[in-house]
Amino acid sequence: MEAELQTHVAFHLTGRRPAAGLDAVDALLLTPALFARYRDLTRLRYDFPLVLVRNPVPGSCAQPLCGLLDRVLQEIGDGDDGERVSRHVLRLERQIRTLVGEGVRGSVASLWDAAADRLSVRTDPSLQDSLKRARSALKIEGEIVDCDAAMPAALFTHAWRVVQERRAKKLAGDISRLAVKLSEILRADFARSDAGRSAGSLRASIGDAHGGSFDFDAMSRLLTKAAPKSAMPPKRRQRIEWLLSVLEAQAFVPVAGKRGPAYTFAFDSCTAAVAAYRERYSKVTELAKAIAIAELEIKGEYREAAHGDYFAAYGSDGLDPEELALFPDYLVCLNAAALDAVESATLLELLSAGLPIKVLVQSDDILEESQLGDGHLSFGTKSRQLANMAIGLSEVFVLQSAASNLVQVRDRIERGLAYAGPALFSVFSGATGNAGELSAYLVAAAAMESRAFPAFTFDPSAGTDWASRFDLGSNPQIDRDWPLHEFTYETPEHQRAGEEVAFTLVHFVACDRRYTRHFARVPRADWNAKMVPVGESLAREQKGLPETIPTLLMVDAGNLLQKVLVDDKVMREARRYREMWHSLQELGGVHNSHAERLLARERKAQDERERAIAEARGLEPAPQPAAAAAAPAVSAAAAAAAAAPEPSPDEAYIETARCTSCNECTKINDKLFAYNENKQAYIANPDAGTYAQLVEAAESCQVSIIHPGKPRNANEPGVAELMQRAEAFR
Ligand code: SF4
């Protein structure tokens, strides 16, 4: 044991594996044990595939396929044959997921047809009937995408188009309205002029049908003598004609009956976008000025003396963000790997200048080694610097998220794209190419879970303080250093065992084949009590030589549990990331050191006040229970959870503390499932829904924390099959 410990300590400190006693992990194809149940994503209902919805309502430009089908089933799955229809639709959904996993892309309709063909729908009348009914209830169409390297740009481009179309529609409507009103002013003036009252003009205005009944020469003489002459000064006429020429020549948005816009606004480099913006700036200013003057003209409020100088200098100091917000924004989709010095400088320039440009920077690799080389680890520096710099500019909308989480923040994506000013979206795709068989979705989710790439939003339009602007809420278990997960497995003795595992940066690094040298497998016979989980090791203060060695539970290709030692280099990096996470927590108002210091000061002052009052009354102050005085405030929910009895496996329950607030269950039935004050789900009323909904929610829950228990209504249709499905969640 002592010799083994020495070997393990030596590896941990030096990262050098001895010739015997520890195995290299390169060829073992290990993945963190927590991923074991996610190996085959086609079996899981989760946020992908994703539908990029055509003509969406605000906030729903992208929707998970499974969510769309759930709504279809809610609509048609209530009848006697509801269970059969549900089963068939879920089979179809899985088939679509398989097709997408194989790289097939297309619209919902085309993938639906392809999946139905694979299920041999033509030879099964009941399947044909189920799918026909489901198809007619599915009112949404759009392209289907998977969580891969191409998805972030596809999703942002789609969401950007949706936002731009709304904006373009408004601008085109304004331009048409102004052009019509201005033309009417000119027409009315012409009608009062000599030319307008000429016999030819009068004849043209009446038309051929009644032309024979009138003496246009007599009418013209009469009108010319009786009516006043044109009242429009030539300068005004020229101004209105100029306004009309600008409105009609604009090339920013398509206007009904006019030629389409000549400009494109989507670019793949900041340099090109800024050049286009500069080149068009005089046209934007001219159009904004024309719109402002036209509004005054049609109300009859334009005064040369009052407005002439103002409009002569219009736009010379740049347009306000609100004025620019009338026009299409620019979109730039970049890959961080292509961000050279020129692009980086241009990006910084456009963000700090407040240009109306939305930039997506996609990172495919956040575990690149430090530029210092020589084995130095310094992960994710580029994307982190970029986001920090943008936040520091204070007027830039910033959203950072792993690709796996983009569905959850789609409303914020739309908000950022509609923001009147620059926006930076930093996204980690998960498509590293270095994670072996792990899907990009799992790698992206692991980056967020391990705090390697936390999600946050900085929205300058949300308020003036950090509490309003900065949001960290979509990260899992934000008040912890590392999210905790229940891990159960079967022992060699075929017993069920379980433990709580903290998912740390080390787990994320262990997914990357480039860093296998930092890990070493310990043969099962050598497992000992000095090998402790990484999470536990990170929680301990490190002093002197280690007495325990951090280990990671992993599984091999055959799902056999393995333990690997972790070297100190990776552990140090994990501690560094934990410190960065602490800084983010503070910005997000979690464990804020200023607030906690203030709270402690207030508590102390309160104690002193109570002591002084007690002394004045000649009473002994009530002793403070030390733990209660020192303990941080605990939420009512946490206290209730601590006091709660062990739930019965027969009753439906949710492991509320582990809820990631993904909305899946509440979308299924918001009476049955509800959120507590921490926005974590619980069973609000078990009688407010069906057992089928409980089972469906359990299957939809990405973290598998919904336990449907036993059915309350033994006569519910399909209860036997539902109970079978619920077995997986007992
Ligand atoms: S309990 Fe509901 S809200 Fe919470 S993670 Fe599961 S499905 Fe999402």
CSV table of C-alpha atoms and ligand atoms in Angstrom, one decimal, residues 654 659-665 675 681 697 701-703 705-706, ligand 1:
chain,number,residue,atom,x,y,z
A,654,ILE,CA,-38.6,15.6,-8.3
A,659,CYS,CA,-33.3,21.0,-11.4
A,660,THR,CA,-31.6,23.0,-14.1
A,661,SER,CA,-34.8,25.1,-14.8
A,662,CYS,CA,-35.0,23.9,-18.4
A,663,ASN,CA,-38.8,24.3,-18.6
A,664,GLU,CA,-39.4,20.9,-20.2
A,665,CYS,CA,-41.7,19.6,-17.5
A,675,TYR,CA,-41.1,26.2,-10.0
A,681,ALA,CA,-39.2,22.4,-10.4
A,697,ALA,CA,-41.7,14.7,-18.3
A,701,CYS,CA,-35.9,15.8,-18.2
A,702,GLN,CA,-32.3,16.1,-19.2
A,703,VAL,CA,-31.0,15.4,-15.8
A,705,ILE,CA,-34.6,13.9,-11.7
A,706,ILE,CA,-38.3,13.3,-12.2
B,1,SF4,S1,-37.3,19.0,-13.4
B,1,SF4,FE1,-38.3,20.0,-15.1
B,1,SF4,S2,-37.4,22.0,-15.2
B,1,SF4,FE2,-36.1,20.8,-13.9
B,1,SF4,S3,-34.5,19.9,-15.2
B,1,SF4,FE3,-36.1,18.4,-15.1
B,1,SF4,S4,-37.5,18.9,-16.8
B,1,SF4,FE4,-36.2,20.6,-16.5
